[in-house]
Coordinates of C-alpha atoms (C1' of nucleotides) in Angstrom, one line a residue:
Chain A
M1 CA -103.2 -71.3 38.0
N2 CA -102.4 -70.6 34.3
D3 CA -99.7 -68.3 36.3
L4 CA -97.9 -68.4 31.6
F5 CA -99.1 -65.4 31.2
S6 CA -97.8 -63.6 34.8
A7 CA -96.9 -60.1 34.9
K8 CA -94.5 -60.3 37.5
N9 CA -91.3 -61.8 36.1
F10 CA -91.6 -59.8 33.0
S11 CA -88.7 -57.2 34.0
D12 CA -87.5 -55.4 30.4
G13 CA -83.2 -55.6 30.7
D14 CA -84.2 -58.3 32.7
S15 CA -83.6 -61.2 30.6
G16 CA -83.8 -59.8 26.9
P17 CA -86.3 -58.6 24.9
L18 CA -90.1 -59.4 25.9
Y19 CA -91.4 -60.4 22.6
L20 CA -88.7 -62.8 23.5
Q21 CA -89.3 -63.6 27.5
L22 CA -93.0 -64.3 25.2
H23 CA -91.3 -66.2 23.0
R24 CA -89.3 -68.2 25.4
R25 CA -92.4 -68.7 28.0
I26 CA -94.9 -70.5 25.6
A27 CA -91.8 -73.0 23.4
E28 CA -90.9 -74.2 27.0
A29 CA -94.7 -75.1 27.6
I30 CA -95.3 -76.2 25.2
A31 CA -91.9 -78.5 25.0
S32 CA -92.0 -79.6 29.0
G33 CA -96.1 -81.1 27.5
R34 CA -97.6 -78.6 29.4
L35 CA -99.3 -77.3 26.5
K36 CA -100.8 -79.8 24.7
P37 CA -101.3 -80.2 21.3
G38 CA -104.7 -78.7 20.2
D39 CA -105.4 -77.0 23.4
S40 CA -105.8 -72.9 22.8
L41 CA -104.4 -70.3 23.9
P42 CA -106.3 -66.9 25.3
P43 CA -107.0 -64.0 23.1
E44 CA -104.4 -61.9 22.2
R45 CA -105.9 -59.1 23.9
E46 CA -106.2 -60.9 26.8
M47 CA -102.5 -62.3 26.7
A48 CA -102.5 -58.2 26.6
I49 CA -104.2 -57.0 30.0
Q50 CA -102.0 -61.2 31.7
T51 CA -99.3 -60.1 31.2
G52 CA -99.6 -56.7 30.5
L53 CA -97.4 -56.3 27.4
S54 CA -98.9 -54.4 24.5
R55 CA -100.9 -56.8 22.0
V56 CA -98.6 -55.9 18.9
T57 CA -95.4 -57.4 21.1
I58 CA -98.4 -60.6 22.7
R59 CA -98.2 -60.7 18.7
K60 CA -94.9 -60.1 18.2
G61 CA -93.8 -62.7 20.6
I62 CA -96.0 -65.0 19.5
E63 CA -94.7 -65.0 15.3
A64 CA -92.0 -67.3 15.4
L65 CA -93.6 -69.6 16.6
V66 CA -95.9 -69.4 14.8
A67 CA -93.8 -69.4 11.7
S68 CA -91.8 -72.6 12.9
G69 CA -95.5 -74.3 12.5
Q70 CA -95.3 -74.1 16.4
L71 CA -98.9 -72.4 16.6
V72 CA -101.3 -72.5 14.2
Q73 CA -103.9 -68.5 14.3
K74 CA -106.8 -68.7 12.8
R75 CA -109.1 -65.8 12.5
G76 CA -112.4 -65.5 14.3
S77 CA -111.5 -68.4 16.1
G78 CA -108.1 -68.3 18.5
T79 CA -104.7 -69.4 18.2
F80 CA -104.4 -73.2 18.9
V81 CA -100.8 -76.0 19.4
A82 CA -100.3 -77.5 16.8
P83 CA -101.0 -81.1 16.0
K84 CA -98.1 -83.2 16.3
V85 CA -97.0 -84.7 13.3
E86 CA -95.0 -88.0 12.7
R87 CA -92.7 -87.8 11.2
L88 CA -91.7 -89.8 7.8
E89 CA -88.4 -91.3 7.3
Q90 CA -87.8 -91.5 3.0
A91 CA -84.4 -93.5 2.2
L92 CA -82.7 -91.3 -0.5
S93 CA -80.9 -93.7 -2.0
L94 CA -83.9 -95.8 -3.8
L95 CA -86.2 -94.0 -6.7
T96 CA -89.8 -94.9 -5.4
S97 CA -92.7 -93.0 -6.2
F98 CA -95.0 -91.7 -3.1
T99 CA -97.8 -93.2 -4.2
E100 CA -95.1 -96.3 -3.8
D101 CA -93.6 -94.8 -0.1
M102 CA -96.8 -94.3 1.2
A103 CA -98.1 -97.8 0.5
R104 CA -95.4 -99.2 2.0
R105 CA -96.5 -97.8 4.9
G106 CA -99.0 -98.7 4.0
R107 CA -101.3 -95.4 4.1
Q108 CA -103.2 -93.3 3.2
V109 CA -102.8 -91.2 -0.1
E110 CA -104.5 -88.2 -1.6
S111 CA -103.5 -86.3 -4.6
H112 CA -105.2 -82.6 -4.9
W113 CA -104.4 -81.5 -8.0
L114 CA -103.7 -78.1 -8.8
M115 CA -102.6 -78.9 -12.4
R116 CA -103.2 -81.3 -15.5
G117 CA -102.2 -81.0 -19.0
L118 CA -100.5 -79.7 -21.6
H119 CA -98.0 -76.5 -22.0
A120 CA -95.6 -74.9 -23.2
P121 CA -92.6 -75.4 -22.1
V122 CA -90.6 -72.9 -19.9
P123 CA -86.9 -72.9 -21.0
E124 CA -86.0 -74.0 -17.7
E125 CA -87.9 -77.2 -18.5
V126 CA -86.0 -77.6 -22.2
M127 CA -82.7 -77.5 -21.0
A128 CA -83.6 -79.5 -17.9
L129 CA -85.3 -81.6 -20.6
G130 CA -84.5 -81.3 -23.6
L131 CA -86.8 -80.1 -25.4
G132 CA -86.2 -78.6 -29.2
A133 CA -87.9 -75.8 -30.1
G134 CA -92.0 -76.5 -30.5
D135 CA -91.5 -79.3 -27.7
R136 CA -94.4 -78.9 -26.0
V137 CA -95.2 -80.5 -22.4
A138 CA -97.4 -82.4 -20.1
R139 CA -96.9 -80.9 -16.3
L140 CA -98.0 -82.4 -12.6
E141 CA -99.2 -79.9 -10.1
R142 CA -100.3 -81.2 -7.5
V143 CA -100.6 -82.2 -3.1
R144 CA -100.4 -84.8 -2.0
S145 CA -101.3 -86.1 0.8
S146 CA -101.7 -88.3 3.5
D147 CA -104.4 -89.4 6.1
G148 CA -106.2 -85.8 4.9
V149 CA -102.7 -83.6 5.7
P150 CA -100.8 -82.4 2.9
L151 CA -97.9 -83.6 3.0
A152 CA -95.2 -82.5 0.4
I153 CA -96.0 -79.9 -3.2
E154 CA -95.0 -82.2 -6.1
R155 CA -94.8 -80.0 -10.1
A156 CA -93.1 -82.6 -12.4
S157 CA -92.5 -82.1 -15.7
L158 CA -92.2 -84.9 -18.8
P159 CA -92.1 -84.0 -22.5
A160 CA -94.7 -84.9 -24.8
A161 CA -93.6 -87.3 -26.5
I162 CA -93.0 -89.4 -23.3
L163 CA -96.7 -88.3 -21.8
P164 CA -98.6 -87.2 -24.8
D165 CA -101.9 -87.7 -21.8
P166 CA -101.2 -86.1 -19.0
Q167 CA -105.3 -86.1 -17.9
A168 CA -104.8 -90.1 -17.5
I169 CA -102.3 -89.0 -14.9
E170 CA -105.6 -90.6 -11.7
F171 CA -102.5 -91.5 -9.0
S172 CA -99.7 -92.7 -9.7
L173 CA -97.3 -91.1 -12.8
Y174 CA -95.2 -93.4 -11.7
G175 CA -97.5 -96.5 -12.0
V176 CA -98.2 -95.5 -15.4
L177 CA -95.1 -95.3 -16.5
N178 CA -94.0 -98.4 -15.2
A179 CA -97.2 -100.0 -17.4
R180 CA -95.9 -98.9 -20.8
G181 CA -92.5 -99.2 -19.9
L182 CA -91.1 -96.5 -18.8
R183 CA -90.3 -96.1 -16.3
P184 CA -87.3 -94.2 -15.0
V185 CA -84.2 -96.7 -13.4
R186 CA -81.9 -93.6 -12.1
A187 CA -82.6 -90.2 -10.9
V188 CA -80.4 -87.2 -9.6
Q189 CA -81.5 -84.7 -6.9
R190 CA -80.5 -81.8 -5.2
I191 CA -82.1 -81.7 -2.2
S192 CA -82.0 -77.9 -0.4
A193 CA -83.6 -76.3 2.3
T194 CA -85.6 -73.0 1.3
N195 CA -88.8 -70.5 3.7
L196 CA -91.5 -71.6 2.3
G197 CA -93.7 -68.0 -0.1
P198 CA -97.6 -67.2 1.2
K199 CA -98.9 -69.6 -1.4
D200 CA -96.5 -73.2 -0.8
A201 CA -97.8 -72.6 2.6
D202 CA -100.8 -71.8 2.4
L203 CA -101.3 -75.8 0.3
L204 CA -99.7 -76.7 2.3
G205 CA -101.0 -76.0 6.0
V206 CA -98.3 -74.1 7.8
G207 CA -97.2 -70.6 8.4
T208 CA -95.6 -68.7 5.9
G209 CA -91.9 -69.1 6.5
V210 CA -91.7 -72.2 8.0
A211 CA -89.1 -73.9 6.7
A212 CA -89.6 -77.0 3.8
L213 CA -86.9 -79.2 1.9
R214 CA -86.8 -78.3 -2.2
I215 CA -85.8 -81.9 -4.0
E216 CA -84.9 -81.4 -8.3
R217 CA -85.8 -84.8 -9.4
V218 CA -83.8 -85.1 -12.9
S219 CA -84.9 -88.9 -13.7
Y220 CA -83.4 -91.1 -16.4
L221 CA -85.0 -93.7 -19.0
E222 CA -82.7 -96.9 -18.8
T223 CA -81.7 -95.2 -22.7
G224 CA -80.9 -92.2 -20.8
Q225 CA -83.2 -90.0 -22.2
V226 CA -84.8 -87.3 -19.5
V227 CA -88.2 -88.7 -18.6
E228 CA -88.6 -86.3 -16.1
F229 CA -87.7 -82.6 -14.4
T230 CA -90.0 -82.7 -10.3
R231 CA -89.7 -79.7 -8.0
S232 CA -91.2 -80.8 -5.4
I233 CA -91.9 -79.1 -1.6
Y234 CA -92.2 -80.7 1.8
R235 CA -92.7 -79.6 5.2
G236 CA -89.8 -80.1 6.6
D237 CA -90.9 -81.2 10.0
A238 CA -93.2 -84.1 8.4
Y239 CA -90.0 -85.9 6.7
D240 CA -86.5 -86.7 7.3
F241 CA -84.8 -88.1 4.2
A242 CA -82.6 -90.9 4.7
V243 CA -79.5 -91.6 2.7
E244 CA -76.6 -94.2 3.2
L245 CA -72.1 -93.2 2.5
K246 CA -69.9 -95.1 1.8
L247 CA -66.5 -94.1 1.8
A248 CA -65.7 -92.5 -0.6
S249 CA -63.6 -94.3 -3.8
G250 CA -59.9 -93.1 -4.0
D251 CA -56.4 -93.3 -1.6
D252 CA -58.6 -90.9 0.8
R253 CA -56.4 -88.7 2.6
S254 CA -53.9 -88.6 -0.3
E255 CA -57.1 -87.1 -3.1
A256 CA -57.2 -84.2 -0.7
E257 CA -54.0 -83.4 0.0
R258 CA -53.0 -83.6 -3.3
N259 CA -56.1 -81.7 -5.0
G260 CA -55.8 -79.3 -2.3
A261 CA -52.0 -79.3 -3.7
Chain B
M1 CA -85.9 -41.5 -10.7
N2 CA -85.9 -43.4 -7.7
D3 CA -90.0 -44.6 -7.6
L4 CA -89.2 -47.5 -5.5
F5 CA -91.3 -45.6 -2.5
S6 CA -93.6 -44.0 -4.2
A7 CA -96.4 -43.4 -3.0
K8 CA -98.1 -43.6 -6.0
N9 CA -99.6 -47.9 -6.7
F10 CA -100.1 -48.2 -2.7
S11 CA -103.5 -47.9 -2.3
D12 CA -105.6 -50.6 -0.1
G13 CA -108.0 -53.3 -0.9
D14 CA -106.4 -52.9 -4.2
S15 CA -104.2 -56.0 -4.2
G16 CA -103.6 -57.2 -0.4
P17 CA -102.7 -55.8 2.5
L18 CA -99.8 -52.5 1.9
Y19 CA -97.1 -54.6 3.8
L20 CA -97.6 -57.0 1.5
Q21 CA -96.9 -55.2 -1.5
L22 CA -94.4 -53.6 -0.3
H23 CA -92.5 -57.1 0.5
R24 CA -93.9 -57.6 -3.3
R25 CA -92.0 -54.4 -4.9
I26 CA -88.4 -55.0 -3.3
A27 CA -88.8 -58.4 -4.2
E28 CA -89.0 -57.7 -7.6
A29 CA -86.6 -54.7 -8.0
I30 CA -84.4 -57.5 -6.2
A31 CA -85.2 -60.3 -8.6
S32 CA -84.7 -57.7 -11.7
G33 CA -81.3 -57.0 -10.1
R34 CA -82.1 -53.4 -9.9
L35 CA -81.4 -53.4 -6.2
K36 CA -78.2 -55.2 -6.8
P37 CA -75.6 -56.6 -4.1
G38 CA -74.4 -54.4 -1.5
D39 CA -76.7 -51.7 -2.4
S40 CA -78.5 -49.9 0.1
L41 CA -81.9 -49.2 0.7
P42 CA -83.7 -45.8 2.4
P43 CA -83.7 -45.7 6.6
E44 CA -86.9 -46.8 7.8
R45 CA -88.2 -43.4 8.0
E46 CA -87.6 -41.9 4.8
M47 CA -89.0 -44.9 3.4
A48 CA -91.8 -44.1 5.7
I49 CA -92.3 -40.9 3.9
Q50 CA -92.0 -41.9 0.8
T51 CA -94.4 -44.6 0.3
G52 CA -96.8 -42.7 2.7
L53 CA -97.0 -46.0 5.4
S54 CA -96.0 -46.4 9.1
R55 CA -92.2 -47.2 9.5
V56 CA -94.0 -50.1 11.8
T57 CA -96.2 -51.6 7.7
I58 CA -91.9 -50.6 6.8
R59 CA -91.1 -52.9 9.1
K60 CA -93.4 -55.8 8.7
G61 CA -92.4 -55.2 5.0
I62 CA -89.2 -56.5 5.3
E63 CA -89.3 -58.7 7.6
A64 CA -89.1 -61.6 5.4
L65 CA -86.9 -60.2 3.4
V66 CA -84.6 -59.9 6.2
A67 CA -86.1 -63.9 7.4
S68 CA -85.4 -65.6 3.9
G69 CA -81.5 -63.6 4.2
Q70 CA -81.8 -61.9 0.7
L71 CA -82.1 -58.3 2.7
V72 CA -79.9 -57.4 5.7
Q73 CA -80.0 -55.0 8.8
K74 CA -77.5 -53.3 10.3
R75 CA -78.5 -51.6 14.1
G76 CA -76.7 -48.1 13.5
S77 CA -75.7 -49.1 9.9
G78 CA -78.5 -49.9 7.4
T79 CA -80.5 -52.1 5.5
F80 CA -78.9 -53.6 2.6
V81 CA -79.1 -56.0 -0.2
A82 CA -77.3 -59.6 0.4
P83 CA -74.1 -60.3 -0.7
K84 CA -75.2 -63.3 -3.8
V85 CA -73.7 -66.6 -1.8
E86 CA -72.5 -69.2 -4.6
R87 CA -74.9 -72.3 -3.6
L88 CA -71.4 -75.2 -3.6
E89 CA -73.6 -78.1 -4.8
Q90 CA -72.0 -81.3 -2.7
A91 CA -72.4 -84.9 -2.6
L92 CA -74.4 -86.8 -0.5
S93 CA -73.9 -90.8 -0.9
L94 CA -69.8 -90.0 -0.5
L95 CA -68.1 -90.2 3.1
T96 CA -66.6 -87.2 2.8
S97 CA -64.4 -84.5 5.6
F98 CA -65.8 -80.7 4.9
T99 CA -62.4 -80.3 4.5
E100 CA -61.6 -82.9 1.9
D101 CA -64.5 -81.6 0.5
M102 CA -63.8 -77.9 0.5
A103 CA -60.1 -78.3 -0.8
R104 CA -61.8 -80.2 -4.0
R105 CA -63.3 -77.1 -4.9
G106 CA -60.0 -75.3 -4.1
R107 CA -60.7 -73.5 -1.9
Q108 CA -60.1 -71.3 1.5
V109 CA -61.9 -73.0 5.3
E110 CA -61.9 -71.3 8.4
S111 CA -62.4 -73.3 11.6
H112 CA -64.2 -71.2 14.4
W113 CA -64.1 -74.0 17.4
L114 CA -67.3 -73.5 19.9
M115 CA -65.8 -76.3 22.0
R116 CA -63.7 -79.2 22.5
G117 CA -62.8 -81.4 25.0
L118 CA -64.1 -85.0 27.1
H119 CA -67.8 -84.5 28.6
A120 CA -69.9 -86.5 30.9
P121 CA -72.5 -87.5 28.0
V122 CA -76.2 -86.6 27.5
P123 CA -78.8 -89.6 27.2
E124 CA -79.1 -88.8 23.3
E125 CA -75.8 -89.6 23.1
V126 CA -75.6 -92.8 24.8
M127 CA -78.5 -94.0 22.8
A128 CA -76.1 -93.4 19.4
L129 CA -72.7 -93.8 20.5
G130 CA -73.6 -97.3 22.7
L131 CA -71.5 -95.5 25.5
G132 CA -71.2 -97.9 28.3
A133 CA -72.3 -96.5 31.8
G134 CA -69.2 -93.8 33.1
D135 CA -67.8 -94.1 29.9
R136 CA -67.2 -90.2 28.7
V137 CA -67.7 -88.7 25.1
A138 CA -65.3 -86.3 23.4
R139 CA -67.3 -83.6 21.7
L140 CA -65.7 -81.2 19.0
E141 CA -68.8 -77.9 17.9
R142 CA -67.6 -75.1 15.4
V143 CA -68.4 -73.0 12.5
R144 CA -67.3 -73.9 9.9
S145 CA -66.2 -71.3 6.5
S146 CA -65.1 -70.7 3.5
D147 CA -63.5 -67.8 2.6
G148 CA -64.3 -65.8 5.7
V149 CA -68.7 -66.5 5.5
P150 CA -69.7 -68.8 7.3
L151 CA -71.4 -72.2 5.7
A152 CA -72.4 -74.7 9.1
I153 CA -72.1 -75.6 12.5
E154 CA -71.1 -78.6 13.5
R155 CA -72.0 -80.7 16.5
A156 CA -70.2 -83.9 16.8
S157 CA -69.4 -86.2 19.3
L158 CA -67.0 -89.2 19.2
P159 CA -66.9 -91.6 22.4
A160 CA -63.7 -91.1 24.3
A161 CA -61.5 -94.5 23.8
I162 CA -61.9 -93.4 19.8
L163 CA -60.6 -89.8 20.8
P164 CA -59.6 -88.6 24.3
D165 CA -58.0 -86.4 23.0
P166 CA -59.7 -83.5 21.5
Q167 CA -58.3 -81.3 22.0
A168 CA -55.5 -82.9 18.4
I169 CA -57.8 -82.4 16.1
E170 CA -57.0 -79.1 14.7
F171 CA -58.8 -79.1 11.8
S172 CA -59.6 -82.4 10.3
L173 CA -61.6 -84.5 11.9
Y174 CA -61.4 -86.9 9.3
G175 CA -57.6 -86.7 8.7
V176 CA -56.9 -88.4 12.6
L177 CA -59.3 -90.3 13.1
N178 CA -57.6 -91.8 9.0
A179 CA -53.9 -91.6 10.9
R180 CA -55.0 -93.3 13.6
G181 CA -57.1 -95.9 11.5
L182 CA -60.2 -95.3 12.5
R183 CA -61.6 -93.5 9.6
P184 CA -65.4 -94.7 9.2
V185 CA -66.1 -96.9 5.8
R186 CA -70.0 -96.1 6.4
A187 CA -72.8 -93.5 7.8
V188 CA -75.5 -93.2 8.0
Q189 CA -77.6 -89.7 8.0
R190 CA -80.7 -88.4 8.2
I191 CA -81.8 -85.1 6.5
S192 CA -85.1 -82.7 6.8
A193 CA -85.2 -78.7 7.5
T194 CA -85.3 -76.6 10.1
N195 CA -86.2 -73.2 11.2
L196 CA -83.0 -71.8 12.9
G197 CA -82.9 -70.1 15.6
P198 CA -81.8 -66.4 17.6
K199 CA -78.5 -68.8 18.5
D200 CA -77.4 -70.5 15.5
A201 CA -78.5 -67.5 13.8
D202 CA -76.1 -65.7 14.6
L203 CA -73.5 -68.2 14.1
L204 CA -74.2 -68.7 10.7
G205 CA -74.8 -64.5 10.0
V206 CA -78.5 -65.1 8.9
G207 CA -81.2 -63.8 10.1
T208 CA -83.3 -66.3 12.8
G209 CA -86.0 -67.8 10.8
V210 CA -83.6 -68.7 8.1
A211 CA -84.2 -72.4 6.5
A212 CA -82.0 -74.5 6.9
L213 CA -81.0 -78.4 6.9
R214 CA -80.5 -80.5 9.4
I215 CA -78.4 -83.1 9.0
E216 CA -78.0 -86.0 11.6
R217 CA -74.9 -88.6 11.0
V218 CA -73.2 -92.0 12.3
S219 CA -70.7 -93.1 11.2
Y220 CA -69.1 -96.6 11.4
L221 CA -65.2 -98.5 11.5
E222 CA -65.2 -100.8 9.6
T223 CA -66.5 -103.7 12.5
G224 CA -69.1 -101.7 12.6
Q225 CA -68.6 -100.0 15.5
V226 CA -69.6 -96.6 15.8
V227 CA -66.6 -94.2 15.5
E228 CA -69.4 -91.1 15.5
F229 CA -72.1 -89.1 16.0
T230 CA -72.4 -85.8 14.4
R231 CA -75.9 -83.0 13.8
S232 CA -74.8 -80.3 11.5
I233 CA -77.4 -77.5 10.2
Y234 CA -76.0 -75.7 7.4
R235 CA -77.3 -72.7 5.6
G236 CA -80.3 -73.8 3.1
D237 CA -79.2 -70.8 1.2
A238 CA -75.8 -72.0 -0.2
Y239 CA -75.7 -75.8 0.2
D240 CA -77.4 -77.7 -2.6
F241 CA -76.7 -81.4 -1.3
A242 CA -77.0 -83.9 -4.2
V243 CA -77.3 -87.6 -4.8
E244 CA -78.4 -90.5 -7.0
L245 CA -81.2 -92.0 -7.1
K246 CA -80.7 -96.4 -8.2
L247 CA -84.0 -98.3 -9.3
A248 CA -85.9 -99.4 -6.6
S249 CA -85.7 -103.7 -5.6
G250 CA -88.5 -105.1 -5.0
D251 CA -90.3 -102.8 -4.1
D252 CA -94.2 -104.0 -5.5
R253 CA -95.8 -105.5 -7.1
S254 CA -96.5 -104.0 -11.2
E255 CA -92.5 -105.0 -10.9
A256 CA -92.2 -107.8 -9.6
E257 CA -94.1 -109.3 -12.9
R258 CA -92.7 -107.7 -15.2
N259 CA -89.5 -106.3 -14.4
G260 CA -86.7 -108.1 -17.3
A261 CA -85.0 -104.7 -16.3
Chain C
dA1 C1' -123.5 -60.3 17.3
dA2 C1' -119.8 -60.6 19.8
dG3 C1' -115.3 -62.2 19.7
dT4 C1' -110.8 -63.6 17.2
dG5 C1' -107.4 -62.3 14.9
dG6 C1' -104.9 -59.7 10.5
dT7 C1' -103.5 -54.9 9.7
dC8 C1' -102.6 -49.8 10.3
dT9 C1' -101.5 -46.0 12.7
dA10 C1' -98.9 -41.9 14.8
dG11 C1' -95.3 -41.8 18.6
dA12 C1' -92.0 -43.0 21.7
dC13 C1' -87.4 -44.9 23.9
dC14 C1' -83.5 -47.4 23.5
dA15 C1' -78.1 -49.4 21.4
dC16 C1' -75.4 -49.2 18.4
dC17 C1' -72.7 -47.3 14.1
dG18 C1' -69.6 -43.8 12.0
dA19 C1' -67.7 -39.9 11.3
Chain D
dC1 C1' -73.0 -36.9 18.7
dG2 C1' -76.5 -37.5 14.7
dG3 C1' -78.8 -41.3 12.1
dT4 C1' -79.7 -46.5 12.5
dG5 C1' -81.9 -50.8 13.3
dG6 C1' -84.0 -52.5 17.6
dT7 C1' -88.8 -52.8 20.9
dC8 C1' -92.6 -51.5 22.3
dT9 C1' -97.5 -48.3 22.6
dA10 C1' -101.9 -46.7 23.2
dG11 C1' -105.4 -47.2 20.1
dA12 C1' -108.7 -48.4 15.8
dC13 C1' -111.2 -50.3 11.8
dC14 C1' -111.2 -54.9 9.2
dA15 C1' -112.4 -59.3 7.6
dC16 C1' -113.4 -63.5 9.4
dT17 C1' -115.8 -67.2 12.6
dT18 C1' -118.3 -69.4 16.3
dT19 C1' -123.4 -68.5 18.4

DNA sequence: AAGTGGTCTAGACCACCGA
DNA sequence: CGGTGGTCTAGACCACTTT
């Protein structure tokens, strides 16, 4: 019945390297629904026997599927099709907190604190926050989860002058700032893509090398003072950020022509 | 002189798997500037001898560095530290074309066409463009480069009613639309991260699995009619998208209560 | 204790590049 | 042509999970 791993149809030179043929077979089986989330694959040694390939080649074929989060491997247990992660869509042009954003969706939010305290700033923080000599920085580092699924790593730095008591933050940073009349009204974000390192991948429960969104944010008070400098890592397979664009201001085409000239 | 690959300090059990120790050594050498862009690494077989590891292990240690774009391997030639790619920052909240955006930076723009013509739409295009039965779609697929470096893959679909002659587009799509009075004034984008597949990675000249930004955009005319549906892939290591946020309006109770701002 | 994935080896052949 | 990376093998031991 399960001819997914039959030795037939594995011919070198036919359609590229053997490990890619295997990769394609499994990827198609997942895409077509033949392999469903939670299904287990045969043990690597078993696949090797069935396909007539070596175990090294089997692992190489599986590797990319693990790296892209489609398969999950558990030592001592087995290889499984990854559970489907519901994609969340988040508006980028509004300044909201994670807590508020999730509450609006009616979802549970959990935080796992990695670090919460006052420290000596690193140069990056001095720059972003505009700190003076001797100023200390409040650092909040946590993994954000929703319904038990880790979605993001958030590393926030604030001037100690703004948040002298980081331990006071239990859930929502913005909630506390808001209660103190320090809610940011403007922020600038930079978004890029990155491959997760072993550490961050582990925190998010995905494989090393999985694509993630890196978002750096600097938030400002009405007065122009910097409130926070946050570096976040969002799971690429769990998030869509949405943004609405307006027509570029200025006299459209002629502007580009002038500047290009 | 070059003790990067000396057998000393390679001890199992000491600090994790051997391939990770090798990975760390090389990554640190790159980060510290000891290995500079363009430098070549010794051949794999040579590294294996120097370190006392097997070639398979050497390759495994190098693998992640290639996947993340820090090293480039050329068959028949060697392994090299990747040239530094200058990060471009692009404003997300303005609706500009790639051509205009680059011209504004005073950079050369090249396009390599992969496809340009009229086709029968796929369901995804019918949905996004609001096509009727029998409508055809203009498809523009190209690799965008700047100063010879591939930066993005752009796959645009437009109703044939908007662009009956896709061959007319030589450089800027928006330029042609603008000249015809069809310039979009509003667009909605969705941004996510993805691992590049072998095909797209090759088009962008990076390794399979490298993180990239996937941006889907739907653009509208003043009349509300959909002009284009574009799926783009941007190199994660070459782009920063910037967006400015405003205070979320009327989102939670506490804000409504204390709101003066 | 048995079975799983994780790591590692030594050696082989191929495809491609450059002199 | 020689040297490079790309693929593949058979077999070994380890660390962990499950039973």
